[in-house]
Coordinates of C-alpha atoms and ligand atoms in Angstrom, one line a residue:
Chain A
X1 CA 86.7 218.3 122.8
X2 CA 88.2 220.1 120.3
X3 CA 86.8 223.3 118.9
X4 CA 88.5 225.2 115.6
X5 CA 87.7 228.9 115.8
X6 CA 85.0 229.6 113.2
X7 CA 83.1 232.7 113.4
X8 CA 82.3 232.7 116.8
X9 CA 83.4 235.5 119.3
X10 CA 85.9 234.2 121.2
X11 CA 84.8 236.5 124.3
X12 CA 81.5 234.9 124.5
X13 CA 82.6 231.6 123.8
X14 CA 85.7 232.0 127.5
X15 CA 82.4 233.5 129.1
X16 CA 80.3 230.4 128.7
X17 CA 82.3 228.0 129.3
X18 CA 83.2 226.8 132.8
X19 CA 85.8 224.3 132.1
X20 CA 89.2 225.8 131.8
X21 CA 89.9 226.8 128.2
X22 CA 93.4 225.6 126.3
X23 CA 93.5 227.8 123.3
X24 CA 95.8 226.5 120.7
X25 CA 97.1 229.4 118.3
X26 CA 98.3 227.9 115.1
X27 CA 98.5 227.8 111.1
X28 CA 98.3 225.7 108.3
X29 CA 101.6 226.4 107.2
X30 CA 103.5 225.8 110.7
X31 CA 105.4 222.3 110.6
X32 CA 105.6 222.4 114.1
X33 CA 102.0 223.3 114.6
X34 CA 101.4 220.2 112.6
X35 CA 103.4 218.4 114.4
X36 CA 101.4 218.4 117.7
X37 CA 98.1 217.2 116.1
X38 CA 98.6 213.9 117.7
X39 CA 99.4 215.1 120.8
X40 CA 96.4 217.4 120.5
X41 CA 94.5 214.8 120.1
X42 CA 95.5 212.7 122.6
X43 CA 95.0 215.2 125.2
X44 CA 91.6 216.2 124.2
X45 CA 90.5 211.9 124.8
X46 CA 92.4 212.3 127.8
X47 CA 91.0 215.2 129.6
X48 CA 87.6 215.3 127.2
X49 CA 85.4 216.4 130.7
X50 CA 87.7 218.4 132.4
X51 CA 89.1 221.2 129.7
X52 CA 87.9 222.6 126.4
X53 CA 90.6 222.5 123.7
X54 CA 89.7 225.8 121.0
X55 CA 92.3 226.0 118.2
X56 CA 93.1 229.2 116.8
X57 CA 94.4 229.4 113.0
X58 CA 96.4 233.1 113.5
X59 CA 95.5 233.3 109.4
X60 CA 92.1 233.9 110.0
X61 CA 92.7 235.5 113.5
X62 CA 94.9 238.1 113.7
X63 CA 93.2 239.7 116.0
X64 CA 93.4 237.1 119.1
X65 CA 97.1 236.6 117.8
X66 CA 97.1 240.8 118.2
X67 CA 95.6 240.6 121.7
X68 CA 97.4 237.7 123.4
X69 CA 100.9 239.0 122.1
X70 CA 101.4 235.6 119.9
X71 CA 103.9 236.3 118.3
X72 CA 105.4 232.3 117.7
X73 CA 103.7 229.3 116.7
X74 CA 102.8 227.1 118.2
X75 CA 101.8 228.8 121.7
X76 CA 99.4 227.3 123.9
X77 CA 97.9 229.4 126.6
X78 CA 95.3 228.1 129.2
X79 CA 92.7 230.2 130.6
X80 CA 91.4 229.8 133.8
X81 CA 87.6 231.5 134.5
X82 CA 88.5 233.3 131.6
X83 CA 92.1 234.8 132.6
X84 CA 95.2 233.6 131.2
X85 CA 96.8 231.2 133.6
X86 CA 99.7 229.9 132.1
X87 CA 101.6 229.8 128.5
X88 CA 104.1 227.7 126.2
X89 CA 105.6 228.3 123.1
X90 CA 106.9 226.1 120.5
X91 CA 107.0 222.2 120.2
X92 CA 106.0 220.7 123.7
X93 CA 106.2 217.0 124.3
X94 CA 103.0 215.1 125.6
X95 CA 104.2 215.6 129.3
X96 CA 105.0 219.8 129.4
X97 CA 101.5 220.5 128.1
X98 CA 100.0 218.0 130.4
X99 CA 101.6 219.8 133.3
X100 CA 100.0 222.8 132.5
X101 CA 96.8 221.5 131.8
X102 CA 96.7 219.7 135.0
X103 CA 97.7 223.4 136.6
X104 CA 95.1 224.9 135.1
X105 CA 92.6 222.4 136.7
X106 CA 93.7 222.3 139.5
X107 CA 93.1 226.4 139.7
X108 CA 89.6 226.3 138.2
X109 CA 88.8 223.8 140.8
X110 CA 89.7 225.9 144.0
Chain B
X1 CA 106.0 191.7 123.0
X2 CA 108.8 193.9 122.1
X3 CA 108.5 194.3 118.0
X4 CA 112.2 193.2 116.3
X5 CA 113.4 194.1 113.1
X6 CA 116.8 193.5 111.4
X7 CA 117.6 197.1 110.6
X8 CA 115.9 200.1 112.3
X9 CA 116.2 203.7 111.2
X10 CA 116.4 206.5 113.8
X11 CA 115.3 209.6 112.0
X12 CA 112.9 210.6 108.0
X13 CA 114.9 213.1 106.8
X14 CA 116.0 213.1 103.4
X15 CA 119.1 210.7 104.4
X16 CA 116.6 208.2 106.6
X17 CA 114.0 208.2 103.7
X18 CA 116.0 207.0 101.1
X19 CA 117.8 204.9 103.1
X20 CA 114.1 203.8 104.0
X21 CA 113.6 203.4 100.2
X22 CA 116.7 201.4 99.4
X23 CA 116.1 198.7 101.9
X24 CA 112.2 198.7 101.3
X25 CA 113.7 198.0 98.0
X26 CA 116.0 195.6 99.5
X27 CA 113.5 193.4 101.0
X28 CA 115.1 194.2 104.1
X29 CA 112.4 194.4 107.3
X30 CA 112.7 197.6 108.3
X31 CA 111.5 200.5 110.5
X32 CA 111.7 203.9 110.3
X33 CA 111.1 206.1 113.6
X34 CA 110.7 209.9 113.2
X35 CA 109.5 212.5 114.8
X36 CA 109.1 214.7 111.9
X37 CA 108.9 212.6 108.9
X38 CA 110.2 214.7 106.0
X39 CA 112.7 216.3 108.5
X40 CA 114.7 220.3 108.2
X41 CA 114.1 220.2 104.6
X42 CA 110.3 221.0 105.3
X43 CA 111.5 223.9 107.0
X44 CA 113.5 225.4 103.5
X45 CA 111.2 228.5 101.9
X46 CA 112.7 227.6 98.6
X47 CA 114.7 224.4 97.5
X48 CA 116.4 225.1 94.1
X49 CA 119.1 222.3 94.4
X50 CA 117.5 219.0 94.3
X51 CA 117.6 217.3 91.0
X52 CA 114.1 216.6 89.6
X53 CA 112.8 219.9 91.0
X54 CA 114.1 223.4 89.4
X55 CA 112.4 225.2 92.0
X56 CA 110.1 223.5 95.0
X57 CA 108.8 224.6 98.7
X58 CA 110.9 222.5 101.0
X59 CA 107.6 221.0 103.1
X60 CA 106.3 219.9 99.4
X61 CA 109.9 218.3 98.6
X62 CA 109.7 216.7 102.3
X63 CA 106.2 215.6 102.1
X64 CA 107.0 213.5 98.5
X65 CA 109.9 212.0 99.8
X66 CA 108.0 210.5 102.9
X67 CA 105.0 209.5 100.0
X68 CA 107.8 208.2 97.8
X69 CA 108.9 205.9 101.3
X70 CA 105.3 204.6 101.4
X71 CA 105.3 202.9 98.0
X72 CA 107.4 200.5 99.4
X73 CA 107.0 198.0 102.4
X74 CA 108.7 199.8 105.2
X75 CA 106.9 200.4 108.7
X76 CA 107.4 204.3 109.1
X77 CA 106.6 205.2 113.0
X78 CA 106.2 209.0 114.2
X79 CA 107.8 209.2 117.4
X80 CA 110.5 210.9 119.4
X81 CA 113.3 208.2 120.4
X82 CA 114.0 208.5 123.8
X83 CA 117.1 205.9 124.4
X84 CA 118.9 203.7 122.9
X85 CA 120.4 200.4 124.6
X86 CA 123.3 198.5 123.3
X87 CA 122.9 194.8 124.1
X88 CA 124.7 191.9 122.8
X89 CA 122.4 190.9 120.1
X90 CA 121.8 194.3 118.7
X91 CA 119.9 197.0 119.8
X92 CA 117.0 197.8 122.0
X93 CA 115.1 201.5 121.7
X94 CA 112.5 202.9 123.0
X95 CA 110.5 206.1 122.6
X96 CA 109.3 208.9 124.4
X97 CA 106.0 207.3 124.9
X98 CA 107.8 203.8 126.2
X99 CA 107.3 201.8 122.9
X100 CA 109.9 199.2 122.9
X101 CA 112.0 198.0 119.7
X102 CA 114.6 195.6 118.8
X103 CA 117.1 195.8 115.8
X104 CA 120.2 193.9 114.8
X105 CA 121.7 196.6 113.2
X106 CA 120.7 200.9 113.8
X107 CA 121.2 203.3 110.8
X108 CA 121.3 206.7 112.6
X109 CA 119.6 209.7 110.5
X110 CA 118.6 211.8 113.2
X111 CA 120.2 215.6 111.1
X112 CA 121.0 218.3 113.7
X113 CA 119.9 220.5 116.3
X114 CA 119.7 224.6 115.3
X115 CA 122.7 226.5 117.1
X116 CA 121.3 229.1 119.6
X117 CA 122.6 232.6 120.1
X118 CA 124.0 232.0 123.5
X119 CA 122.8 234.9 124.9
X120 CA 121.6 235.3 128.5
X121 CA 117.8 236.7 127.8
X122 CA 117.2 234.2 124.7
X123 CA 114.9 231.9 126.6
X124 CA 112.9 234.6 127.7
X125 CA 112.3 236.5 124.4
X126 CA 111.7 232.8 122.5
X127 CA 107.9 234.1 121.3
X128 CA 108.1 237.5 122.2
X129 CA 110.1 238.5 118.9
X130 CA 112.9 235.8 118.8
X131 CA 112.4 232.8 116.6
X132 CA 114.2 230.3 114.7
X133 CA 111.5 229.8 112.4
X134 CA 110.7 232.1 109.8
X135 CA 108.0 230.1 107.9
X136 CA 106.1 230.0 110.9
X137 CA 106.5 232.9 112.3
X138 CA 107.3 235.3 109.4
X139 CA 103.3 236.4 109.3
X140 CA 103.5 238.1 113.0
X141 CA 106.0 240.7 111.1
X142 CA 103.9 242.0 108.3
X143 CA 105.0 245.3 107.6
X144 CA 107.5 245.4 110.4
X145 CA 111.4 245.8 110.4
X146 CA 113.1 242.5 111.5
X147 CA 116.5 241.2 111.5
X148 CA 117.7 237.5 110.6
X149 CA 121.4 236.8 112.1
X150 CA 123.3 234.1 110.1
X151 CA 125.0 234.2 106.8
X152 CA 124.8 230.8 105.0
X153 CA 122.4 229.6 102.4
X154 CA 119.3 228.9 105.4
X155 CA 119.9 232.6 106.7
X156 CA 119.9 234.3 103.1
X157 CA 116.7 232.2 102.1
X158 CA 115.1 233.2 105.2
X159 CA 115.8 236.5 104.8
X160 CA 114.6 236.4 101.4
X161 CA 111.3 234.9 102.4
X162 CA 110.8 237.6 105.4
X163 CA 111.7 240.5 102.4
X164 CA 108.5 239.3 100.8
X165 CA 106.0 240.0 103.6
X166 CA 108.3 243.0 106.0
X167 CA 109.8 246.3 105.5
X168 CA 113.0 245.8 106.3
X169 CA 115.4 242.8 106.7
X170 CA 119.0 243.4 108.4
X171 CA 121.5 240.4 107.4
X172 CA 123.5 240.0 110.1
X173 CA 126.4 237.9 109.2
X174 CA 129.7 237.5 111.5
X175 CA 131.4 236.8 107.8
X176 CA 133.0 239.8 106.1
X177 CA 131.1 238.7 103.1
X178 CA 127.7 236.0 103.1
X179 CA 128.9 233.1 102.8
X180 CA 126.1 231.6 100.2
X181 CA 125.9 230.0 97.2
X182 CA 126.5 232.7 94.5
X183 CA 123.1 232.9 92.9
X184 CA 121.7 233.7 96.5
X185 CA 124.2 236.2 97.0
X186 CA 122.9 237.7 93.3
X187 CA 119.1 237.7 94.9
X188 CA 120.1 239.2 98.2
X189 CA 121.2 242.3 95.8
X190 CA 118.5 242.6 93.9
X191 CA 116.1 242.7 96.7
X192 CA 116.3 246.1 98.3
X193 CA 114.3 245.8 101.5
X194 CA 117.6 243.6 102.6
X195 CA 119.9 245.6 104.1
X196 CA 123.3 243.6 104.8
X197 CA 125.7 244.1 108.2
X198 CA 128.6 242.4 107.3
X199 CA 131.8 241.3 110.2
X200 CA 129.2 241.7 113.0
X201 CA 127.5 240.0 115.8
X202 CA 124.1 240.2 118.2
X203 CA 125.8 240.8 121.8
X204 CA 122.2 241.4 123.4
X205 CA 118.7 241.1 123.0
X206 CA 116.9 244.2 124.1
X207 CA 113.1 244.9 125.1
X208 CA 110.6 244.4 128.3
X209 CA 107.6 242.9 127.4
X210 CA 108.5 241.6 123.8
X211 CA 112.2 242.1 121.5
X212 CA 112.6 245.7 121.1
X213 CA 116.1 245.9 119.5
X214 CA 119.6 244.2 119.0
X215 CA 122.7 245.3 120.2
X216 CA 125.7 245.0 117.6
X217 CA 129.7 244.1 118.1
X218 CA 130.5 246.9 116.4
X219 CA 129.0 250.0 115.1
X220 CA 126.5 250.0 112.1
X221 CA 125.9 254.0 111.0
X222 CA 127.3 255.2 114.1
X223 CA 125.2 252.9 116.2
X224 CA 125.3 249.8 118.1
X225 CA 121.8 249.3 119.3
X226 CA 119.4 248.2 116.6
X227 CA 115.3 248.7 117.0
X228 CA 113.7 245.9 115.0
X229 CA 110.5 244.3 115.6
X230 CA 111.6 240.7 115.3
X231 CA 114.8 238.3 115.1
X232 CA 115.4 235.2 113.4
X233 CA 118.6 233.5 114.3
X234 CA 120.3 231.1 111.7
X235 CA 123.4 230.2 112.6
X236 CA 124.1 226.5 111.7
X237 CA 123.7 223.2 113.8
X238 CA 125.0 220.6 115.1
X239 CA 124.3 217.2 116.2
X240 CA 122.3 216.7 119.4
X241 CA 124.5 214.4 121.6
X242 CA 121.6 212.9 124.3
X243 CA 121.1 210.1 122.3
X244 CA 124.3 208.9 121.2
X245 CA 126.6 210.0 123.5
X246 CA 125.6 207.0 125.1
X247 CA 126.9 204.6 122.1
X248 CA 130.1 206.1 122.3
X249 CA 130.6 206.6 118.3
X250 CA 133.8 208.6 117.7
X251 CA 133.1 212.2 116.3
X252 CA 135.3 215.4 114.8
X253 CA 136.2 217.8 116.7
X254 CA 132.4 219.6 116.3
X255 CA 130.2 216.8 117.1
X256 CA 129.5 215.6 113.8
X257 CA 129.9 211.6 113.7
X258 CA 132.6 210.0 111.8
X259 CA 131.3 207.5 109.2
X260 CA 133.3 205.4 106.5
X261 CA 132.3 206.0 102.9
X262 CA 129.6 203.0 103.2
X263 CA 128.1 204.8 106.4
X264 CA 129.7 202.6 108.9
X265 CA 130.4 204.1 112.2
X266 CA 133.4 203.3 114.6
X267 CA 130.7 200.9 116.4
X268 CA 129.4 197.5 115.1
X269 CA 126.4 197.4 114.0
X270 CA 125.6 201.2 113.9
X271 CA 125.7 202.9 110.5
X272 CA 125.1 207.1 110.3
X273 CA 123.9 208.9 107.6
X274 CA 123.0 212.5 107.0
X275 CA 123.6 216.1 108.7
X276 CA 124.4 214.3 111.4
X277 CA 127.9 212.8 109.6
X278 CA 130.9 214.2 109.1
X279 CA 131.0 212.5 105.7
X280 CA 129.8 215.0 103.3
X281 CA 132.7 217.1 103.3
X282 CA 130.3 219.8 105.2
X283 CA 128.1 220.0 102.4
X284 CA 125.1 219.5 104.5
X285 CA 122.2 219.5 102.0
X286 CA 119.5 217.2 101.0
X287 CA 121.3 215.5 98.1
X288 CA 124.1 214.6 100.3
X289 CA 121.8 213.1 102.9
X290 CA 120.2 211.5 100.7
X291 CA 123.3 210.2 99.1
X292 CA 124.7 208.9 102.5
X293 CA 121.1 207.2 103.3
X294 CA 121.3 205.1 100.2
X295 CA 125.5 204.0 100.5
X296 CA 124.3 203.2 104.5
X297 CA 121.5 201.2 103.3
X298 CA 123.1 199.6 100.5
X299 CA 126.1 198.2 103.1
X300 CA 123.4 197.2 105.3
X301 CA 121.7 195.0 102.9
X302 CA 125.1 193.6 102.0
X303 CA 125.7 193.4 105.0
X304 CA 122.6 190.7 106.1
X305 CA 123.6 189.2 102.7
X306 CA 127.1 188.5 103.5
X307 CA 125.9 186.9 107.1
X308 CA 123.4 184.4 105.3
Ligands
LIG401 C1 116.0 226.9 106.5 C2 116.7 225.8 105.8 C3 116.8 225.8 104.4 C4 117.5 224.8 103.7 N1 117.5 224.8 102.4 C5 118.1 223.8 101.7 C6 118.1 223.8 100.3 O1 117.6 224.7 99.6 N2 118.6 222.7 99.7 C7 119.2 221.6 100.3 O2 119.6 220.7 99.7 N3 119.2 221.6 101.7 C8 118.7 222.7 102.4 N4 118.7 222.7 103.8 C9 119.4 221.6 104.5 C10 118.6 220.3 104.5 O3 117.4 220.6 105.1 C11 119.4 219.2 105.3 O4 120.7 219.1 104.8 C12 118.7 217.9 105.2 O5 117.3 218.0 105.7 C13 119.4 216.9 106.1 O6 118.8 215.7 106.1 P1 118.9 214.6 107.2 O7 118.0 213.5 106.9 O8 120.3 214.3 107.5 O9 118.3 215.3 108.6 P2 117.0 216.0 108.8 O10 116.3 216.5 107.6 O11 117.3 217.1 109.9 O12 116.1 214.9 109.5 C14 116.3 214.4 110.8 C15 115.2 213.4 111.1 O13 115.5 212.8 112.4 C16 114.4 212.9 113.2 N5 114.8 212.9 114.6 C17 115.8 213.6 115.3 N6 115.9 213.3 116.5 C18 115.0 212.2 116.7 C19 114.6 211.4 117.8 N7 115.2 211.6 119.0 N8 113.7 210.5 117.6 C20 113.1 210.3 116.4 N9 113.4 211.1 115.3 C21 114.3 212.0 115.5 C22 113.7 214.2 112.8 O14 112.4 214.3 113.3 C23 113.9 214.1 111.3 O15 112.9 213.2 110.8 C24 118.1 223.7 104.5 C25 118.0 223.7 105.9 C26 117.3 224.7 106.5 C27 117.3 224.7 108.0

């Protein structure tokens, strides 16, 4: 599933959840960014039980942006039991992000 | 059931969209396979050159020409083209995600790929204060001091987009002077938070964690290490060679492929158009492409016309 980055605290929202976390930082304005919507998409059908998809628009978060050290869009980071595990930054094709995805399982899994 | 059209174009940049155009208006079957419909012209801050438009942002200028493609009836597919295999009927290509294609006849549009640095430590600072991509990333430098390295047009209208939202911008162009149209050259001067190093060079990236600071050819005030926050590199492009290396077209000495003045290439049955030619007299803009997309297209249609 994916989940835009309202108003919730994004803290609270790693601590609840079990599933490992692909967090998605991102903007309007960012070609590339837009660019991987389909393949967002895709993945989310793909792997809808096993990892929870939240996208970040930097805009309105600066601070996660801040904390992370983003500093390039697009940058996908998975979190594994709320720690980073692994990062990429830029276009991806379907197959680099699945990679890491399947990592990320993988570890949350034992 | 692999799909088969007469004429497929590889690429929806400005030169594949209007070639998209003229054979939609041709009557001519045609697809259109892009990964970024719109193409490098959505990456432009500000686009003062194309006729029609005294001033427009380059992703609204890309996203009308792909609206302006969808009037007519041309099948426009967003995908990355992964080979392409000559056969002796035409044509068979297939993309990233294994979708199969036929065509008679290919009309390459596929622009360029943006030069890199060359530098040892440029894959590790990608993200971490390097990018190529000032209208995404410009924002992560509010109120910092960055420096853009380039000197054409693309490098002066990046600078003058990251002036708007910085403290400080350092040109950094290998030229002795910029080497920009005139009326950019007139706005770099009258924007004071750009400070211009002429006849100089980035030798090395410098930082731990994220870019700290440039190191310089030569001396700038005395110094040759640079602290900056962020830098943007803009140095040109060329074409990317993995999928037509394979095709064998001949090329100049830099890459770019050699087309006739109706777009045909040194292979039958492949026409070029765009960045990617060496036919605009290295006036790669969007007017040109655009201009070599609609000769290609036109030749093609002839082309089917002459063969009956
Ligand atoms: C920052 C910047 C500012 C600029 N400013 C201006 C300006 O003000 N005025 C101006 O006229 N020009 C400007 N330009 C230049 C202009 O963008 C280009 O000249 C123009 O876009 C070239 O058009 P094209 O169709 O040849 O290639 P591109 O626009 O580069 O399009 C290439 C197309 O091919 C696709 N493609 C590539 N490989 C594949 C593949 N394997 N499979 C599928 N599709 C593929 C791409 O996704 C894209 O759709 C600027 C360029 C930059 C970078």
């Amino acid at each position: 599933m994916i989940t835009p980055l309202n108003n919730q605290d994004f803290e609270a929202l790693i601590k609840e959840n079990h599933q490992p976390i692909l967090a998605d930082f991102w903007a309007p304005w960012c070609r590339p960014c837009q660019m991987m919507l389909p393949v967002i998409d895709q993945i989310a059908t793909e792997y809808a039980d096993q990892i929870k998809i939240v996208k970040i628009d930097i805009g309105e978060h600066e601070d996660l942006a801040e904390k992370f050290n983003v500093l390039s869009i697009p940058t996908f980071i998975t979190l594994v039991h709320g720690q980073e595990d692994q990062r990429l930054i830029g276009q991806q094709t379907p197959q680099n992000l699945k990679k890491m995805l399947i990592a990320a399982i993988e570890k949350a899994n034992g | 059931m692999v799909k088969e059209f007469p004429l497929i174009i590889i690429g929806g940049g400005p030169a594949g969209l209007t070639a998209g155009i003229y054979a939609g208006r041709s009557q001519l079957k045609t697809l259109i396979i892009a990964e970024q419909p719109g193409g490098t012209i959505g990456y432009a801050h500000r686009v003062q050159n194309f006729p029609g438009f005294p001033e427009i942002g380059g992703l609204e200028l890309a996203n009308r020409m792909v609206e302006h493609l969808q009037k007519w009836p041309v099948e426009l597919l967003i995908a990355r083209v992964g080979q392409i295999i000559k056969k002796d009927d035409g044509f068979l290509v297939t993309t990233d995600q294994n979708q199969e294609y036929r065509a008679e006849v290919l009309l390459l549009a596929l622009g360029t790929e943006k030069r890199k640095l060359g530098l040892p430590n440029e894959d590790r600072f990608l993200g971490r204060g390097l990018s190529y991509c000032a209208l995404c990333d410009g924002q992560f430098f509010k109120n910092k001091t960055v420096a853009v390295g380039g000197g054409g047009d693309a490098a002066v209208t990046m600078a003058l987009y990251l002036a708007e939202m910085t403290n400080k911008v350092f040109l950094i162009s290998l030229q002795p002077e910029l080497n920009c149209s005139p009326s950019w050259h007139q706005a770099v001067k009258n924007q004071k938070k750009i400070e211009l190093i002429c006849d100089n060079q980035v030798t090395e990236l410098i930082g731990s964690e994220n870019l700290s600071g440039i190191r310089l050819k030569n001396p700038y005030q005395q110094q040759t290490e640079l602290p900056i926050d962020g830098l943007f590199v803009e140095i040109g492009s060329a074409p990317s060679t993995t999928l037509t290396e394979p095709l064998n077209l001949a090329t100049d000495s830099e890459g770019f492929i050699k087309i006739k003045a109706n777009g045909r290439t040194s292979q039958s049955g492949i026409w070029a158009a765009g960045d990617l030619t060496s036919g605009s007299n290295k006036l790669r803009q969007a007017i040109t492409a655009a201009a070599e997309g609609a000769m290609a297209a036109d030749d093609i249609y002839r082309y089917f016309k002459q063969k009956g």
